[in-house]
XYZ file of C-alpha atoms in Angstrom:
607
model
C -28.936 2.738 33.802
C -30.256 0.071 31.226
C -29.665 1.986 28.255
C -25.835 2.834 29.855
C -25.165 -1.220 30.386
C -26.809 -1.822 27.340
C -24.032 0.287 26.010
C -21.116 -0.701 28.047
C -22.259 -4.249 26.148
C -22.339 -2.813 22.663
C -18.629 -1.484 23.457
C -17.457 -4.356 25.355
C -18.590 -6.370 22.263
C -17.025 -3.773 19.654
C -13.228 -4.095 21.579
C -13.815 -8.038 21.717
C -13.847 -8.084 17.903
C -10.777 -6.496 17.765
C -9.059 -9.081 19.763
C -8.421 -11.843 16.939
C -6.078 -8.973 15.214
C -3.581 -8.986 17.837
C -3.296 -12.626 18.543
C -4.272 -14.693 21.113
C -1.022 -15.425 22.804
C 0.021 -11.712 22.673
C -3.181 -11.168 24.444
C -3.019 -13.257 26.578
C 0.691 -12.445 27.635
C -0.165 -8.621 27.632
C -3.021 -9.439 30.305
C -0.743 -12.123 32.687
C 1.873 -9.213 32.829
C -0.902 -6.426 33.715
C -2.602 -8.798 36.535
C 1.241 -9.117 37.823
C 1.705 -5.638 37.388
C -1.838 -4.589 39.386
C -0.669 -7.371 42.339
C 2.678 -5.686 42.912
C 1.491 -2.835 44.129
C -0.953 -4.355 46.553
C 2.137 -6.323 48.043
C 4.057 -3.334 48.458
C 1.247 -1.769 50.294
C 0.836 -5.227 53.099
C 4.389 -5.203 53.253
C 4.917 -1.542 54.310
C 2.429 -1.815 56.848
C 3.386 -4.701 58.214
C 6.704 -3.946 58.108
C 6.061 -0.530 60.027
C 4.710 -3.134 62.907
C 7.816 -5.570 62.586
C 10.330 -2.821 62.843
C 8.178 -1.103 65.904
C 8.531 -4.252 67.791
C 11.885 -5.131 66.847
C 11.023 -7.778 64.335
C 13.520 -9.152 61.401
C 12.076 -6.621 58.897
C 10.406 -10.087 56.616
C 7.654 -7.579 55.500
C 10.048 -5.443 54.266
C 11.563 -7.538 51.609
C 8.175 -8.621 50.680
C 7.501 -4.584 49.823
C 11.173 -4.345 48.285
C 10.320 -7.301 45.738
C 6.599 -6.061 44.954
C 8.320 -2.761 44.413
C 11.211 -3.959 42.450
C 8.471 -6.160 40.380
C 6.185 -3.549 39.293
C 9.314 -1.289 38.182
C 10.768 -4.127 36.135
C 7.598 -4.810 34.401
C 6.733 -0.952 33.764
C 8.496 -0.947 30.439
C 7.434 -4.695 29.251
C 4.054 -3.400 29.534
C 4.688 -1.030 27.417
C 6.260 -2.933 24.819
C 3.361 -5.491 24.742
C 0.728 -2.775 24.756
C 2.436 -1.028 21.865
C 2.988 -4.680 19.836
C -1.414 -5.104 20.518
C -1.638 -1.814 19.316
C 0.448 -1.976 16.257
C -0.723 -5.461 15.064
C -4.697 -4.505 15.247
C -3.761 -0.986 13.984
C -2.168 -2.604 11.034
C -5.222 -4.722 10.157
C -7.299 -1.880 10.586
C -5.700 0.420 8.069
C -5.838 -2.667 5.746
C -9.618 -2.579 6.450
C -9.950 0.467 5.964
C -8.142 0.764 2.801
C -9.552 -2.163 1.383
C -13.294 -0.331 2.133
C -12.221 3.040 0.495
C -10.941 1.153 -2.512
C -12.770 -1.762 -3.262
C -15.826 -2.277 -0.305
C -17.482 0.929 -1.122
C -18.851 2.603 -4.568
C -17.696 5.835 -5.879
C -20.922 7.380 -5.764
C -21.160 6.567 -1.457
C -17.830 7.526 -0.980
C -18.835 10.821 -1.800
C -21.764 11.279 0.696
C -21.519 13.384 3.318
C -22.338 10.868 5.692
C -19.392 8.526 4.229
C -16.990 11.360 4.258
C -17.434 12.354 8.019
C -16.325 9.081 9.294
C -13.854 8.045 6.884
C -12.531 11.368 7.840
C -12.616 10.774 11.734
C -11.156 7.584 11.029
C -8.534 8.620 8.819
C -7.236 11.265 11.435
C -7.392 8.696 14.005
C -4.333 7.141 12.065
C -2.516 10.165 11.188
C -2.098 11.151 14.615
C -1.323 7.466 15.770
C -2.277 7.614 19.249
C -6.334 7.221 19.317
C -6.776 4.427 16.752
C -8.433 1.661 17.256
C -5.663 -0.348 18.282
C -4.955 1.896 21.243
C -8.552 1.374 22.462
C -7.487 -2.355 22.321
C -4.396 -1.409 24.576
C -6.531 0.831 26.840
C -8.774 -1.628 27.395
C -6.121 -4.416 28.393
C -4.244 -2.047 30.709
C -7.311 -1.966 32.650
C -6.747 -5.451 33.729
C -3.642 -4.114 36.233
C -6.506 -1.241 37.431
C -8.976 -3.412 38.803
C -6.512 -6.415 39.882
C -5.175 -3.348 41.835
C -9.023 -2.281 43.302
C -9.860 -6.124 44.033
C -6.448 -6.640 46.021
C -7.130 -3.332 47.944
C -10.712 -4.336 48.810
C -9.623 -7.819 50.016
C -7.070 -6.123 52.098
C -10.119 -3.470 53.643
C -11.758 -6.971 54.206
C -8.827 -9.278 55.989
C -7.677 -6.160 57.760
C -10.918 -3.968 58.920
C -13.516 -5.743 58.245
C -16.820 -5.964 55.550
C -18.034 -2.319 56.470
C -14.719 -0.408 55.183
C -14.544 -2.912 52.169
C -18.073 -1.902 50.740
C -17.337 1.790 51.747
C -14.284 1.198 49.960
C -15.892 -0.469 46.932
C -18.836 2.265 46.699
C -16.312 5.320 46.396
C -14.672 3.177 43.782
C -17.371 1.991 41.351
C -19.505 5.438 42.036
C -16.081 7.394 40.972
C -15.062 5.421 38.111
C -18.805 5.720 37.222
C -18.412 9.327 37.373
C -15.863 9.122 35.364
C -16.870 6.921 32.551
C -20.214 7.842 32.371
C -18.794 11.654 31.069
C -16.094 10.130 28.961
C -18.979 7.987 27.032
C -20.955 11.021 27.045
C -18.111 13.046 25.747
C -17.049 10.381 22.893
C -21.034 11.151 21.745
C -20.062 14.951 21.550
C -16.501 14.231 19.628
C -18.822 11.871 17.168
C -21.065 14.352 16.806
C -19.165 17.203 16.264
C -17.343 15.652 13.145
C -18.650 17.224 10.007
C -17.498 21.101 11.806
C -13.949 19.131 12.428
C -13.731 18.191 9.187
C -14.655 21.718 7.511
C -11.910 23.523 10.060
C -9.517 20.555 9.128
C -9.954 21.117 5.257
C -9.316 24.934 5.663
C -6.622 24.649 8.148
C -5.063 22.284 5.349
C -5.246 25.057 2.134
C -3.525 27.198 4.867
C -0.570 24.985 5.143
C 0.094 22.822 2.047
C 1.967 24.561 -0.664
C -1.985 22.812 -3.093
C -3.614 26.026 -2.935
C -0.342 28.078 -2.108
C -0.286 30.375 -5.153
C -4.179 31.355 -5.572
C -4.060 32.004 -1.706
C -0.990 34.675 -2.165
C -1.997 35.868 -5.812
C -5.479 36.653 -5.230
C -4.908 38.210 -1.177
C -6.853 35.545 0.497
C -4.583 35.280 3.533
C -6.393 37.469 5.413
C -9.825 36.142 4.489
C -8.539 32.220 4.552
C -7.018 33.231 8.579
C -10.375 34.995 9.311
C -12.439 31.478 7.929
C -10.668 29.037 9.810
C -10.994 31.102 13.314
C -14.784 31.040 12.468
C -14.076 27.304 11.393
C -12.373 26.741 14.655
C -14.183 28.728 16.760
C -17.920 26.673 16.067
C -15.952 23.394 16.611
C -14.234 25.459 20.014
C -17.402 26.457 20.638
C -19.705 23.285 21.053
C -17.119 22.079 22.838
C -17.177 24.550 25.783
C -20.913 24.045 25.420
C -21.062 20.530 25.570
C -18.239 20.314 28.774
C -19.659 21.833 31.028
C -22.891 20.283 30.500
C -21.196 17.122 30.792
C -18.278 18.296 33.715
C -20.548 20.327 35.325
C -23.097 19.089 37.554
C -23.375 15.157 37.147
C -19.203 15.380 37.931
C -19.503 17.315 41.017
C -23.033 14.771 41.922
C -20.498 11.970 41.531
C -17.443 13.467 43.207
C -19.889 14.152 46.810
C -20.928 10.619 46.648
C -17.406 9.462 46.096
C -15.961 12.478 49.340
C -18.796 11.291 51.408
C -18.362 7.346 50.938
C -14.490 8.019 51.448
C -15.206 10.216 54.607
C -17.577 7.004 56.046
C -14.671 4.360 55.473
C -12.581 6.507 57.343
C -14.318 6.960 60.143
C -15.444 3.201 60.426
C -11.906 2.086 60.061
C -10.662 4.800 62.971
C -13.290 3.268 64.974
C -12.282 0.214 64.628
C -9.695 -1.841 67.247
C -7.332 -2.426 64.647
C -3.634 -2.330 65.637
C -1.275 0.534 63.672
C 0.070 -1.744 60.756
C -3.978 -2.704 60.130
C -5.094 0.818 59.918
C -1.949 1.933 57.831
C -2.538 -0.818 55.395
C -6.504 0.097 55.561
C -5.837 3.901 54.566
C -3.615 3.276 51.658
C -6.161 0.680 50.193
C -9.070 3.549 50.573
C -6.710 5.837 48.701
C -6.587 3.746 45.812
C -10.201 3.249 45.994
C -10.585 6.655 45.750
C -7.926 6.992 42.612
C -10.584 5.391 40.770
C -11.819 8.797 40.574
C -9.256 9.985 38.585
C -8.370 9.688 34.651
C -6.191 6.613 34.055
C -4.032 7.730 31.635
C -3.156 4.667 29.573
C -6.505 3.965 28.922
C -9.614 6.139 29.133
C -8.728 9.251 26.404
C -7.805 5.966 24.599
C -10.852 4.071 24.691
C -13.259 6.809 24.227
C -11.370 8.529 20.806
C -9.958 4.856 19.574
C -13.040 3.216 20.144
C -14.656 6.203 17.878
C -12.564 5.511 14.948
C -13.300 2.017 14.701
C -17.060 2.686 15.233
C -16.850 5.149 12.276
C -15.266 2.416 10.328
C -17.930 -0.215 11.322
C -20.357 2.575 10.433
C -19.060 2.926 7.503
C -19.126 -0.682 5.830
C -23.034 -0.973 7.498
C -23.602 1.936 4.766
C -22.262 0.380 2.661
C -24.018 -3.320 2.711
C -27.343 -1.374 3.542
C -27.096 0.621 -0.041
C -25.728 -2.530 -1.504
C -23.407 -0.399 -2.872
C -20.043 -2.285 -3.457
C -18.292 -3.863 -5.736
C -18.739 -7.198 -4.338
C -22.046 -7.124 -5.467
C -21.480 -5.074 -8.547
C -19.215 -8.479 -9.640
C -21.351 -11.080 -8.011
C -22.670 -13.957 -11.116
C -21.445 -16.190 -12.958
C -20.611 -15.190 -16.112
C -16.600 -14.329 -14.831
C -14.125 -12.046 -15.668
C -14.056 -10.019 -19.531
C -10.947 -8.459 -20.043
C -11.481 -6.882 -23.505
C -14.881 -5.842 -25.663
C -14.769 -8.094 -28.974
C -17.786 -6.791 -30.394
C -19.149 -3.955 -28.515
C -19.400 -1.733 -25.290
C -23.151 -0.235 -25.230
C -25.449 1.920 -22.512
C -28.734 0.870 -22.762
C -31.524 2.739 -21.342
C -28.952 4.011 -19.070
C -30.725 6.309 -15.987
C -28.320 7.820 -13.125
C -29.042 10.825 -10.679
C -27.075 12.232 -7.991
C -30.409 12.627 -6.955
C -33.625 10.949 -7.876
C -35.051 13.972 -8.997
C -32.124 15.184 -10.960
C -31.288 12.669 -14.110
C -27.468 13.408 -15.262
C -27.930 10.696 -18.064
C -31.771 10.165 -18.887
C -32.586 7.064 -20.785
C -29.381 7.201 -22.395
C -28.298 5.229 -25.378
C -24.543 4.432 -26.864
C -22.955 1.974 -28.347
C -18.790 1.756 -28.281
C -17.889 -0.523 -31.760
C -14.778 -2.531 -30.324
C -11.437 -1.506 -32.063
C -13.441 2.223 -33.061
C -12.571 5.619 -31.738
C -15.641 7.617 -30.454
C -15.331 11.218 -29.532
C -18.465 12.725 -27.201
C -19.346 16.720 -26.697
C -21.361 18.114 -25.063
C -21.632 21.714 -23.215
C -20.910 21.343 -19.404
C -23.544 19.344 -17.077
C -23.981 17.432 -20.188
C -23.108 13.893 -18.403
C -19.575 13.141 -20.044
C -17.573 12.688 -17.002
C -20.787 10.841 -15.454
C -21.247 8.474 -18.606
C -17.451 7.649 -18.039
C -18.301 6.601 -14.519
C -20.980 4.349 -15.472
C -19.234 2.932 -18.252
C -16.562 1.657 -16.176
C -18.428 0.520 -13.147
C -17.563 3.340 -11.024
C -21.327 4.285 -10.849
C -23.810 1.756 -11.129
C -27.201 3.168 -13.457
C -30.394 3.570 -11.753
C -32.181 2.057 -14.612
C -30.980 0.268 -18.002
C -27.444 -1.518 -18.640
C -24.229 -1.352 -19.647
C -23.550 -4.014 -21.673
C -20.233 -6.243 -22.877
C -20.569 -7.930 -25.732
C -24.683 -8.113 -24.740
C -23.528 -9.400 -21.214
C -24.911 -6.840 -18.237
C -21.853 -5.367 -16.167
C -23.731 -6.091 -13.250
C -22.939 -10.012 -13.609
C -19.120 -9.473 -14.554
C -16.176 -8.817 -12.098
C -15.913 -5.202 -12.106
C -12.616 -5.486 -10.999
C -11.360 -6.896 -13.831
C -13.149 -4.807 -16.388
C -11.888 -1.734 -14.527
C -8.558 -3.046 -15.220
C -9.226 -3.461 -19.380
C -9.226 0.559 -19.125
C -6.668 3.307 -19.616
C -7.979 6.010 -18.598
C -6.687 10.001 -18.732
C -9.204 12.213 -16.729
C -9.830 16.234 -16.668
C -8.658 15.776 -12.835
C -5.499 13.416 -13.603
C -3.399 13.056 -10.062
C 0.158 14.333 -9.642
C 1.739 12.112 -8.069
C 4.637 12.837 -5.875
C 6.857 10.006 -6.974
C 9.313 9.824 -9.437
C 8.733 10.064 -13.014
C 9.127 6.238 -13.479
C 6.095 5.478 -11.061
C 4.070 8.563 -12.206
C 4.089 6.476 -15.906
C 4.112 3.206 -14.655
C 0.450 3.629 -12.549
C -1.526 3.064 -15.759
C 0.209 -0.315 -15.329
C 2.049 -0.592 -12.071
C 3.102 -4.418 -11.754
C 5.155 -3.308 -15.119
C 7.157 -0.600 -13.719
C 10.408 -2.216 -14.551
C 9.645 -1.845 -18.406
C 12.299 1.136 -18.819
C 12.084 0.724 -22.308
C 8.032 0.580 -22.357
C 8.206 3.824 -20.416
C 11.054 5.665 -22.110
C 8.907 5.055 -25.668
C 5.744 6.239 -24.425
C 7.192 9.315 -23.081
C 8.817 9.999 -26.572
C 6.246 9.234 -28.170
C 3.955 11.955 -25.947
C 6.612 15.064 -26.729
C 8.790 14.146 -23.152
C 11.694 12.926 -24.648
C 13.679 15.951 -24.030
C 12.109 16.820 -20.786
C 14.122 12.768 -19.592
C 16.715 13.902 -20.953
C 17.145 17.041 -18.415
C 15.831 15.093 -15.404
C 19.093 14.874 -13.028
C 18.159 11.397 -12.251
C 16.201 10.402 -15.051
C 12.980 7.790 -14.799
C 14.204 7.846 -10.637
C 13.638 12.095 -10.193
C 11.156 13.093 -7.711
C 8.344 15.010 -9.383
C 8.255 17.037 -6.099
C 10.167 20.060 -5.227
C 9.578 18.613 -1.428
C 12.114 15.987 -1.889
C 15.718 16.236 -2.142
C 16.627 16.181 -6.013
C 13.105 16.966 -6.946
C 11.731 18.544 -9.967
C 7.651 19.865 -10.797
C 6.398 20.223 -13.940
C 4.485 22.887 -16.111
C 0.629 21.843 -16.726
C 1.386 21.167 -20.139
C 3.932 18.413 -18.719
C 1.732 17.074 -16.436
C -0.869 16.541 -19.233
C 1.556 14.853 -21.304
C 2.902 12.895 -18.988
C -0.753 11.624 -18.163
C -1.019 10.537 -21.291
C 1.627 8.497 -21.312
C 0.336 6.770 -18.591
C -2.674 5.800 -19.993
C -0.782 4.907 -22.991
C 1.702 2.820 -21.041
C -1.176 1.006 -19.801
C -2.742 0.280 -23.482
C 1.473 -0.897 -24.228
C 0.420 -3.874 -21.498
C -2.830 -4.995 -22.557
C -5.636 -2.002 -21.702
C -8.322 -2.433 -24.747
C -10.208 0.613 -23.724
C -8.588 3.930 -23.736
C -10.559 7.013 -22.475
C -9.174 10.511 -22.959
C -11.106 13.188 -20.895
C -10.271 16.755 -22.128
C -6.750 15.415 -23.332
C -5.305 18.821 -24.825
C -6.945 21.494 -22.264
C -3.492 22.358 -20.802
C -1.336 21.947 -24.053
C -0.031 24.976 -25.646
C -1.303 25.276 -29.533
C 1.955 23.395 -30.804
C 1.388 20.746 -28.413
C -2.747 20.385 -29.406
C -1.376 20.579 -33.167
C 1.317 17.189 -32.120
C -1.631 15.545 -30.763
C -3.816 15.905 -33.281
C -1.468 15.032 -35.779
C -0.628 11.552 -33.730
C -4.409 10.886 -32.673
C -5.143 7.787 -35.191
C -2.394 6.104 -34.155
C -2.804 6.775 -30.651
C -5.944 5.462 -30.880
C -5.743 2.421 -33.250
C -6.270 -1.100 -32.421
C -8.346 0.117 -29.264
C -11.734 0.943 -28.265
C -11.735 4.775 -27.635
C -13.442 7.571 -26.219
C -12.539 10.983 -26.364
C -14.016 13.930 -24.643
C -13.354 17.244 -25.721
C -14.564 20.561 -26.799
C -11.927 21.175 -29.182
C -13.724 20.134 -32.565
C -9.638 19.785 -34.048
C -9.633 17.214 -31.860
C -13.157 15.156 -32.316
C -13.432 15.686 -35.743
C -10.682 12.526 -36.281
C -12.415 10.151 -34.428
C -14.063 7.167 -36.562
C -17.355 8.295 -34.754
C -18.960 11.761 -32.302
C -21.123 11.275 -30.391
C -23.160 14.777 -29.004
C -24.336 14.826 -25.413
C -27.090 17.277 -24.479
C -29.493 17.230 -21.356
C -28.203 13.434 -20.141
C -29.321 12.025 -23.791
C -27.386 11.271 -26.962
C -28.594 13.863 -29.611
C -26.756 13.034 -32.494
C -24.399 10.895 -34.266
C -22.231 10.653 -36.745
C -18.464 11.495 -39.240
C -17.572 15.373 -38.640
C -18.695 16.012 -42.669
C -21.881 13.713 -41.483
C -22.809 16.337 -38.812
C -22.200 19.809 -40.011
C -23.980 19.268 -43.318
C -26.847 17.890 -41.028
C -27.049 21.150 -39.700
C -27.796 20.589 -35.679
C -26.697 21.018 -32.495
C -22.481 19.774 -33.537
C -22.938 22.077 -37.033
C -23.781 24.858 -34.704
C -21.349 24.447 -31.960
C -18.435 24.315 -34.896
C -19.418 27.432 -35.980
C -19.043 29.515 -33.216
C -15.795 27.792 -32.202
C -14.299 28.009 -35.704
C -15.901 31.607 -35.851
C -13.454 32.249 -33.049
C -10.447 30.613 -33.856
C -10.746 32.833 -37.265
C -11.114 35.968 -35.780
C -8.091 35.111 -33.748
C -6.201 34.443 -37.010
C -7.526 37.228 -38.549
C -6.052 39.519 -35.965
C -2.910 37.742 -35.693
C -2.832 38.780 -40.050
C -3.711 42.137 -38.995
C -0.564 42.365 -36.741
């Protein structure tokens, strides 16, 4: 019982906190209207009864319009309580999100957005605003709507008082707080299951999505994984299905049937103390319906338990989630925290010193690592997969903070510089680029978005990437959907995709970006494309600090610098003439690819 209060506190507490997002005068409007609304039916009930006693004895009928008015009252404010609950709802809904988003974006680091501890909640709380009925904002409203409940149950048990006496009132008031214990108890009990249950919810939710978004549509029908992707997400569903029958009727079996005998035989006692009392008709008619709605507290209330219980959830999961977060210390408020400001561009140098970083502590990605980025230079890093180039990227922007060692700008330590605005001195093209579904204009404009009204900017750097041609077709031009899911909508090949991702970064070097990184910039471009791009590379890159990362040597081999990765360490360094006459690791890796691209030529002779 001390643990249970402890936690009716803790949730009590958690709803209170919410308050200050609706407003205190919608609150406090919302609640007025609710205590109105939880009095009218009380009057209706005194009025009946009394009225049944009036119109016996021949009376006027008084009572009557006393019922009429609490009748007409409560229907009249039926739909204003719904339009206030909704308003609470929406308003601390709205700050919510903006919570939330602002903790996926900026509060947390990339690296603890992607533990699994991080991803369950953000993903309960995420579905808790798809759906838009158990957010917290409805737990607010839940909660709230409660008010008219027990303004109802306190009425009732004054009228078991005036009318019956003190024995039917606290008959009366043990069927109702032993019920609604009943009940709440297995709704807390069942919000533990829900919470617990997440990570299985989240594995049937991701395969239930591949099943129905048009993502994974093709591999799914190509390679004959319906059946096997239908069979998955019944097991999926099934261990979430499951637990659940497991869990309910350990928590609607016994203790609900203990607490609905407690609440038949309390409501069987204040029965038969109120028939054996002397009260007249009107009394005992008045006495009976106020035990009835004693014992409703038995039942679910609609517009606010399912509420509190899932809503309540979601914003514990996003509490939950920014405690990880300041217990890891791993935002970017604290990332940018010193006083050295904001650096926009390298003038000198960019350069990992000592650099260690680990997905796991016993598992180095970049081990002791040392770099240096010569501002206004183009660097170009291999390295055979697991090397660390997508990791070093990470770190060198901020993304990932290092274990050990620095990054340093311009011999300043990242750690004491807004990340947020080094972040922003980037351009950045990775393997993974996203598609956006938004028209072309936007899909270019992202690598600089508050510039998305330079037509001109955007037109040229599309040219300039091979698209011209591709505008030129578009129905709408920059304004075409890149989305055959909206009306007017066009997709695009790979190749386009990749291009068009370039331009994006470039767009974003076009409006002051000093650092341009290309991750694997030609691995969907057909060999006349990869030929354009290496043709253009110098001037892509000039005037900028670059990094490429490839493992197409026609690529690196144009870069001022290369840079090979092996094992989390930088091996070598060097021109492309520098590195194959040293004979290593790069002179060895050329070979075999060049070996291959001349056998392929050699055949292509042959034919």
């Amino acid at each position: 019982m001390v643990r249970r209060l402890a936690e009716r506190r803790f949730a009590a507490g958690q709803l209170r906190s919410l308050l200050p997002y609706a407003g205190r005068g919608l609150v406090a409007g919302t609640v007025a209207v609710h205590l109105v609304a939880g009095a009218a039916p009380i009057g209706f009930m005194v009025g009946t009864g009394l009225a049944l006693q009036d119109l016996a004895g021949g009376g006027a009928g008084g009572w009557l319009a006393l019922a009429a008015a609490s009748f007409l009252v409560q229907q009249a404010l039926a739909p204003l309580q719904l339009v206030l609950s909704r308003r609470v709802q929406r308003r601390v809904d709205a700050a919510c999100i903006e919570r939330l988003s602002s903790f996926a974006l900026r509060g947390a680091s990339l690296a603890g957005l992607e533990k699994p501890e991080v991803a369950d909640r953000l993903s309960q709380a995420d579905e808790a605003f798809e759906q838009w009925t158990l957010t917290p904002g409805a737990a607010v409203e839940g909660a709230l709507a409660l008010t008219a409940r027990y303004t109802q149950l306190v009425g009732a048990l004054v009228v078991l008082l005036v009318a019956v006496g003190p024995w039917p009132a606290l008959a009366g008031a043990f069927v109702a707080v032993v019920a609604r214990l009943g009940q709440t108890e297995a709704f807390n009990r069942w919000g533990h299951v829900i919470r617990d249950i997440r990570r299985l919810r989240r594995r049937a939710g991701y395969v239930r999505e591949l099943a129905t978004s048009t993502r994974a549509a093709k591999e799914i029908r190509t390679l004959g994984l319906v059946d096997w992707l239908d069979q998955r997400y019944v097991a999926e569903d099934q261990a979430v299905l499951d637990t659940l029958w497991t869990s309910r009727r350990r928590v609607y079996g016994a203790p609900f049937v203990g607490y609905a005998l407690a609440a038949l035989v309390g409501s069987v006692v204040a029965l038969l103390v109120v028939a054996r009392t002397d009260a007249d008709v009107a009394q005992v008619s008045v006495a009976v319906q106020a035990l009835i709605l004693c014992g409703r507290f038995g039942v679910v209330f609609p517009e606010a338990d399912v509420k509190l219980v899932y809503g309540r959830g979601a914003w514990q999961a996003l509490l939950e989630l920014e405690d990880i977060a300041r217990r890891e210390g791993a935002t970017t408020g604290d990332a940018s925290a010193g006083g050295a400001g904001a650096v926009t561009a390298p003038r000198r140098s960019v350069r990992l010193e000592g650099v260690q970083f680990g997905y796991r502590p016993d598992r180095p990605v970049l081990d002791e690592l040392e770099l240096e980025l010569p501002a206004g230079t183009s660097t170009a890093l291999i390295g055979v997969n697991g090397a660390g180039k997508t990791t070093l990227v990470k770190v060198l922007t901020g993304m990932y903070t290092p274990q050990g060692g620095s990054v340093l700008v311009d011999g300043t330590d990242l750690r004491t510089l807004d990340v947020d605005a080094w972040q922003r001195a980037f351009a950045i093209t990775f393997q993974d680029y996203l598609r956006y579904e938004l028209p072309l204009r936007e899909n270019v404009a992202m690598g600089a978005i508050a510039h998305r009204d330079d037509d001109e900017g955007i037109r040229a750097e599309l040219e300039r990437v091979g698209l011209g041609d591709l505008l030129a077709e578009l129905p709408a031009g920059l304004d075409t959907p890149l989305t055959r899911a909206l009306p007017g909508g066009r997709d695009l090949s790979g190749g386009q995709w990749q291009r068009l991702a370039l331009a994006r970064s470039l767009f974003a070097v076009r409006h002051g970006a000093s650092v341009l990184v290309l991750d694997e910039p030609t691995a969907q471009l057909d060999a006349r494309g990869e030929a354009e791009f290496y043709d253009t590379f110098l001037d892509l890159t000039r005037g900028v600090t670059s990094l490429v990362i490839s493992h197409r040597f026609s690529t690196v081999r144009r870069a001022d610098r290369i840079v090979v990765l092996d094992a989390g360490r930088v091996t070598e360094v060097g021109t492309h003439d520098e590195l194959v006459a040293r004979g290593g690791q790069y002179a060895r890796m050329f070979e075999v690819q060049a070996r291959r691209f001349t056998a392929e030529n050699d055949q292509e002779v042959a034919r």
